[in-house]
Each structure stands twice: as structure tokens, then as C-alpha cells.
XYZ file of C-alpha atoms in Angstrom:
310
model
C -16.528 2.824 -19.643
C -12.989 1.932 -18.477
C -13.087 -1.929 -16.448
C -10.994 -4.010 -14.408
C -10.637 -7.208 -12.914
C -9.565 -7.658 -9.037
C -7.840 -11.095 -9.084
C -8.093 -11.867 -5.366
C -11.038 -10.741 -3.117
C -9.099 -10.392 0.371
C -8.737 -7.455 2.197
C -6.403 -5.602 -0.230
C -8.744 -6.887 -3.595
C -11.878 -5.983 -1.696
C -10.356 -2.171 -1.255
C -9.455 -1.948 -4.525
C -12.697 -2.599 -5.689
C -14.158 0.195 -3.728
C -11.357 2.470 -4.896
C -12.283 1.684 -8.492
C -16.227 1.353 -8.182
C -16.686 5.202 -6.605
C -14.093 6.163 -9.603
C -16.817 5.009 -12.037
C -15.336 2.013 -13.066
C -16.507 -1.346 -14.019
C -15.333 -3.957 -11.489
C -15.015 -7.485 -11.984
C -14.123 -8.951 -8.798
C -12.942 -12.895 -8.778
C -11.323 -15.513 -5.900
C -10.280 -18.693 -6.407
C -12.046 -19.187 -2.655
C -15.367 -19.520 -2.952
C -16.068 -18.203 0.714
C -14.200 -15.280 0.085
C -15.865 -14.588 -2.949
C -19.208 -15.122 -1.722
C -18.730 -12.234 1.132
C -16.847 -9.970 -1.340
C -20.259 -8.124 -2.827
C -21.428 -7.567 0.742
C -17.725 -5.647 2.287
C -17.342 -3.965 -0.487
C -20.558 -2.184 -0.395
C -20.291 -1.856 3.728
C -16.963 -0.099 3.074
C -18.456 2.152 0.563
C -21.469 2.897 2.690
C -18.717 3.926 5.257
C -16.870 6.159 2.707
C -20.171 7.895 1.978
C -20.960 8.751 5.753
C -18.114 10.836 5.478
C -18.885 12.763 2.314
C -16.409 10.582 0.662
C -18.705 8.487 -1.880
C -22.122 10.525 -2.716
C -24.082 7.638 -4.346
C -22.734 4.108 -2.788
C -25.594 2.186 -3.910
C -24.538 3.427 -7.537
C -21.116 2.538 -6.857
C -21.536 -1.149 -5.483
C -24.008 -1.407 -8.614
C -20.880 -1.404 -10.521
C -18.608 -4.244 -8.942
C -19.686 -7.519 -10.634
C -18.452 -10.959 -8.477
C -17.283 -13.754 -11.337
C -16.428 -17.109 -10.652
C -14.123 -17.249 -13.840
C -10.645 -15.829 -14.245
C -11.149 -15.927 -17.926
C -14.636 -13.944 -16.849
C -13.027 -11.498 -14.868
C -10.559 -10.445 -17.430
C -12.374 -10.155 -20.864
C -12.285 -6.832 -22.981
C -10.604 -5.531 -19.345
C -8.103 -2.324 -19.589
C -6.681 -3.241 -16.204
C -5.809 -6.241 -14.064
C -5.199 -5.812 -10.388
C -3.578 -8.987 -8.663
C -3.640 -9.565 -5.179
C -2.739 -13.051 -4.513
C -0.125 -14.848 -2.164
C 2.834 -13.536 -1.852
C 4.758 -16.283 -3.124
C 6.629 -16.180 -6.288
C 5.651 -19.735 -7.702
C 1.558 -18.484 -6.637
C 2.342 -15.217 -8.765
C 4.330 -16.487 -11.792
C 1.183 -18.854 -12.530
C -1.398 -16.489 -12.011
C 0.419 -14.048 -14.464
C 0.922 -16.701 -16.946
C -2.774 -17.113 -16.985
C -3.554 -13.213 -16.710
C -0.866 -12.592 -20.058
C -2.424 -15.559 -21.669
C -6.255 -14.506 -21.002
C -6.179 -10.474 -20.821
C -6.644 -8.250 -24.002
C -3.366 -7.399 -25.323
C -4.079 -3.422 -23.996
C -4.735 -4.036 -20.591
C -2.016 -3.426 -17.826
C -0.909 -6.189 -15.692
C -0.455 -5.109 -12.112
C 0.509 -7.057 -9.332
C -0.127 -5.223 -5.282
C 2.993 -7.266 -3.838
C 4.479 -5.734 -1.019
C 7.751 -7.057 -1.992
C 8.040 -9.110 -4.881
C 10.052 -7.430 -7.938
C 7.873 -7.872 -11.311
C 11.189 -9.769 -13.278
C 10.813 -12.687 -10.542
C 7.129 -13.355 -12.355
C 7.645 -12.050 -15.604
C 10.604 -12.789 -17.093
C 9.260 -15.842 -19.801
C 5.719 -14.153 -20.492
C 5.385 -13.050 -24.015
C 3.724 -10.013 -22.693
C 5.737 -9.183 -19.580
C 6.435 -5.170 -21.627
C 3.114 -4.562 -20.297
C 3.743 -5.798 -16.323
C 4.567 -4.013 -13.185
C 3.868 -3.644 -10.013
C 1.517 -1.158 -8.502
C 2.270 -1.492 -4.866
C -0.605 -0.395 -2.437
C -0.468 0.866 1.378
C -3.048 -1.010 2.939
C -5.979 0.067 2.935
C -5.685 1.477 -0.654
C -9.144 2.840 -0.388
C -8.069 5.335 3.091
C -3.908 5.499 2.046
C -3.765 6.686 -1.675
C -0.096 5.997 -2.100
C 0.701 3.308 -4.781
C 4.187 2.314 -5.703
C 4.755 1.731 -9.192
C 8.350 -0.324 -9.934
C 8.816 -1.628 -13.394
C 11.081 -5.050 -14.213
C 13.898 -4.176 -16.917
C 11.011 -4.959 -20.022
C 8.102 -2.949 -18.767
C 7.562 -0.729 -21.332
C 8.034 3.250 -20.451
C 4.462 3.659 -21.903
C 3.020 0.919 -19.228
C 4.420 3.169 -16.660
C 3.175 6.320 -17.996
C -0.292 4.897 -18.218
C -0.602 3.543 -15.280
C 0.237 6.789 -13.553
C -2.310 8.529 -15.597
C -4.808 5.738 -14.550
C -4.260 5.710 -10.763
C -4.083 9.414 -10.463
C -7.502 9.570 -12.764
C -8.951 7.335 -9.150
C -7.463 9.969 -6.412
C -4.798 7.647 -6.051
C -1.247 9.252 -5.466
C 1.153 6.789 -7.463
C 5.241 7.699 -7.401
C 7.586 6.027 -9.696
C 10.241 3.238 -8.369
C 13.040 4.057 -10.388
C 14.287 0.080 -10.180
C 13.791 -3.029 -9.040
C 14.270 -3.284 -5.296
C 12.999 -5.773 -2.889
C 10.335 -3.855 -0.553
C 10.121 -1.252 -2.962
C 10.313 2.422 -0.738
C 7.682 2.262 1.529
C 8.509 -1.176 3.395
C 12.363 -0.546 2.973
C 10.910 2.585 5.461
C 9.372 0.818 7.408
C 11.559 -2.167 7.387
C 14.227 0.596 9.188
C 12.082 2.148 11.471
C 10.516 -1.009 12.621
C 14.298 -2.477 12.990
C 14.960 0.515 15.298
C 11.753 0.431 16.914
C 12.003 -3.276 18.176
C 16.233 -2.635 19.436
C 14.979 0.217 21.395
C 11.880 -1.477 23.001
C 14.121 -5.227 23.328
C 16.783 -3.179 25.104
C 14.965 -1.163 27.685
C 14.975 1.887 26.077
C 11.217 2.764 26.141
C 7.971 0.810 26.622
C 6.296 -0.290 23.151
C 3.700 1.607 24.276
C 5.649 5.067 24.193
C 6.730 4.129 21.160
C 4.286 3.558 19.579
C 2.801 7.439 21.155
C 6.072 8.903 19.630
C 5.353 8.316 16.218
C 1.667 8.782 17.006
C 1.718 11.937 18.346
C 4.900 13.070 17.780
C 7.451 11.875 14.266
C 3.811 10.577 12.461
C 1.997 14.252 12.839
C 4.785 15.681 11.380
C 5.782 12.935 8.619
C 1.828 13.513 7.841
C 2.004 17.107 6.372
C 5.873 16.804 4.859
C 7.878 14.056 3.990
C 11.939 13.852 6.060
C 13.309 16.070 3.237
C 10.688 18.416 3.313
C 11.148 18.430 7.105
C 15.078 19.297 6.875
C 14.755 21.781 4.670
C 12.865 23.403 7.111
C 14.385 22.550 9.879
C 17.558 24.557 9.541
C 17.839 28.431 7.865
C 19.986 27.629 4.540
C 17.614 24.344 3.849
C 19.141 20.492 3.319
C 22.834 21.698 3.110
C 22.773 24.040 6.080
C 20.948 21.011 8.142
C 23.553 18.424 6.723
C 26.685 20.647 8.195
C 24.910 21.109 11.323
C 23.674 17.925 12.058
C 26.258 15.037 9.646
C 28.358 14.280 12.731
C 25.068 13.099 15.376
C 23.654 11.156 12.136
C 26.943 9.603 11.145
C 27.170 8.320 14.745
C 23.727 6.705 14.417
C 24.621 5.419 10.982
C 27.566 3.887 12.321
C 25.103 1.277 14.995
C 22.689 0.408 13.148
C 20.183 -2.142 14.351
C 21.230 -5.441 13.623
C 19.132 -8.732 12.155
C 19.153 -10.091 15.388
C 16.515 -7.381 16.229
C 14.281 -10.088 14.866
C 15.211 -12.820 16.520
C 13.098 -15.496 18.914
C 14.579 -14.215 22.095
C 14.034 -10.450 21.166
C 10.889 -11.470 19.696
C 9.568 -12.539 23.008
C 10.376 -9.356 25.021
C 8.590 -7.322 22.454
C 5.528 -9.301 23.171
C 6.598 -9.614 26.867
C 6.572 -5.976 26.922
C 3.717 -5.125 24.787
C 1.116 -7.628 27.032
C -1.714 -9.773 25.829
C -3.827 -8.728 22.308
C -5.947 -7.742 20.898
C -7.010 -4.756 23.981
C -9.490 -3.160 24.648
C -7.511 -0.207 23.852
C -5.857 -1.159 20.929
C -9.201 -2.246 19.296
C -10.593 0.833 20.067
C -7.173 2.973 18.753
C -8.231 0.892 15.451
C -11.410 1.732 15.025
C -9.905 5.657 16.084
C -7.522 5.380 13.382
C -10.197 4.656 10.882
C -12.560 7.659 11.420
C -9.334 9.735 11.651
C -8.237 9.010 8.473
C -11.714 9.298 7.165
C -12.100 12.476 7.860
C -8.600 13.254 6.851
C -9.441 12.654 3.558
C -12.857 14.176 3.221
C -10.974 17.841 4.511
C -8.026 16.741 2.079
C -10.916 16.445 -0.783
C -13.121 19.718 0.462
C -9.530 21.980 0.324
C -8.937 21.317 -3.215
C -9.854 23.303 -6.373
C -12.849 22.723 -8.564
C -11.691 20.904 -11.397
């Protein structure tokens, strides 16, 4: 039976053990926190006990049976065939705790780091087995957003990639390839724009955060949910992408041409976001939370019912 070690046993960690435990792995889970660790057994099972409310997990007892909590790195790793690190984001944090994972792991098992911005060659470089490291970016919570973003550094070995694609499809994740090294990867370069845009229109008066926040809600996010932007403008105009490029390239190129600037982010803006936004956690926004959650939930359990029968 396929295994792997969760080196961290946070939020992200603690997800990824549920995504691998109802695939049928073995999990090793391991923190160098003994707190954390010592609540890790009980989340993880809670979360999969909420995954099989929804029809989304049919035996969780079975499932949690499989995650094993280890005090030892060098216990979390043996005879693994993958490593899934979830530490600080701080390169010094991740260059020792892969020098210890390529040191300790079985020369077969995949090295994969969840940073959310990192590039793999800033940790890798000087390891003697950095051909088989990459990142496998998650969105968070891996177990309820399936997207992972695998980026190799310039010595991960094609066949690393191509395996860990196999692996993360084989647990109903959706991985897509990075083509090179870029800070943020795809996703957060995304969001890093739309956020950017998001906090000039809200610092300058345009609309309330609130609104916002119902625009992409209700609005761009229902949309973006189904099909992706490019999927989008090819509909969106009768002769596809090209016909929506001539009829559109002058309104973007004037956008294009403002862009929001850094100072989006700074202290003064800062404070009329929050300003505008008012005192949190709400009421409301706790409850929108806990909304999102049993949305996405069920999301996934009609995404699983409408597909074929293996």
C-alpha cells in the first residue's frame, strides 16, 4: 500500500492527511510542535467525519484508522513513496527541513514542498537528491479545493513531474503543470492581481468592500466556477478568443495601461480597507464561512455523483 509522510500538522498538513487517508493511503503525520501534533489525530478524523456527512468519505472510521501521528521525522519518512512538507514559509526553515527529508527519505520517494510561493531551486539547489524535488502547491483547503500546482526547479527530473501528476490525480486531486519557476506560482500571481485591484477600488471610493466582495461572490466567482477567463472569452464573442480580442483590445489596453500600483498596499490604504470593512470577525462573516464550507461540500459530492463509473 502506497504511504506518505505529512511533515507539518497545521491546517494545510492536517488536510492533506485527510486527502490521502480517504484515498487509501498510509499516513504518517509528524510536527515538530508537540501541541499541534497531539490535536492532529483528533481534526483529522472530525474533518473526515464531515466529508462523510456529505457522501464524500463512505467509511471515515476506516480512513482515520490509516493516519499514524509520529514523533520522529526519521519515523515519518521510512520506506515512504511520498513526502508532503508544510512548514514555514521561510527559505532558511525549508532548506533545512529538505536537507533532512533528502538525507532520511528512500531514494524513490518524491519530495514535495505546499509553499505558496517559494520556488523549489531556493531549497534545493546543494541536495544530492534535489532531481527528485518540486513543489506541489495546494489551494487551501486541499481536502474541499483539488487544485495543486506542480512547478519544478531547473534539476527536477521530467519523470518526478510525471509521477507526481499520476499520484495526485490517482487522490481526486486536479494537479496542472507550472511550466517554470515563478514566484507565486499561477494561482497567487491571480490573486495577487485581483486582490491589487480589489483594495485600489475599495481605498479610492469606488465600492464598499462589502460589494466587492458580493461581485465576485455572486457575480465574476459563479462564472470563473464553471470556466476558467479563456474559456469565458471564447464564449463571450461569436468567432471565439480572436473575435473577442478585436472587439474588446482597445477597453483592456486602457485598463492595462493603470494598473494598480504597490502603494495599494500601503499603511495608509491599509487602514481605509479596514476602516471600510468594520470590526472582525462578524457575525456575518462567520456565518458566510461556515456557508462557504457546506457549499463547497456539496459542490463536490454533485461534482463526484455526475461522473462516470470507472
Amino acid at each position: 500500500m502506497a504511504s506518505v509522510a505529512i511533515i507539518g500538522a497545521g491546517l494545510i498538513g492536517r488536510s492533506w492527511a485527510i486527502v490521502f487517508a480517504r484515498a487509501g493511503w498510509q499516513v504518517r503525520v509528524t510536527d515538530p510542535e508537540s501541541r499541534t501534533l497531539e490535536n492532529a489525530s483528533r481534526l483529522i478524523r472530525e474533518g473526515l467525519e464531515e466529508l462523510a456527512v456529505h457522501g464524500l468519505v463512505t467509511d471515515p472510521a476506516l480512513a482515520a484508522e490509516r493516519v499514524a501521528i509520529v514523533q520522529s521525522l526519521a519515523d515519518a519518512v521510512s520506506g515512504v513513496d511520498v513526502v508532503q512538507e508544510n512548514g514555514p514559509e521561510l527559505v532558511d526553515t525549508k532548506r533545512a527541513i529538505f536537507a533532512e527529508l533528502d538525507r532520511l527519505c528512500p531514494e524513490h520517494a518524491i519530495l514535495a514542498s505546499s509553499t505558496s510561493a517559494i520556488v523549489a531551486s531556493r531549497f534545493t539547489e546543494e541536495l544530492p537528491g534535489r532531481a527528485r524535488c518540486l513543489v506541489a502547491h495546494p489551494v487551501n483547503p486541499p481536502h474541499l479545493v483539488p487544485l495543486v500546482e506542480l512547478c519544478a526547479a531547473p534539476w527536477t527530473a521530467p519523470q518526478t513531474i510525471e509521477r507526481a501528476r499520476r499520484i495526485y490525480e490517482s487522490i481526486e486531486q486536479v494537479p496542472i503543470t507550472v511550466k517554470r519557476e515563478v514566484e507565486g506560482f499561477v494561482l497567487n500571481r491571480l490573486q495577487g492581481a485581483l486582490l491589487a485591484e480589489a483594495f485600489r477600488l475599495v481605498g479610492e471610493g469606488v465600492v464598499s468592500p462589502q460589494d466587492l466582495d458580493k461581485t465576485l461572490k455572486d457575480g465574476l466567482g459563479l462564472r470563473w466556477s464553471f470556466i476558467g477567463p479563456f474559456e469565458t472569452i471564447e464564449l463571450n464573442a461569436p468567432g471565439g478568443i480572436a473575435d473577442y480580442c478585436k472587439r474588446y483590445t482597445g477597453f483592456y489596453r486602457s485598463l492595462s495601461a493603470d494598473p494598480a500600483k504597490p502603494d495599494v498596499w500601503d499603511e495608509e490604504n491599509v487602514s481605509r480597507i479596514l476602516h471600510a470593512w468594520g470590526a472582525m470577525p462578524s457575525a456575518d462573516t462567520l456565518a458566510h464561512r461556515s456557508a462557504w464550507r457546506d457549499r463547497r461540500l456539496a459542490a463536490l459530492k454533485a461534482h463526484k455523483q455526475s461522473q462516470p463509473e470507472a
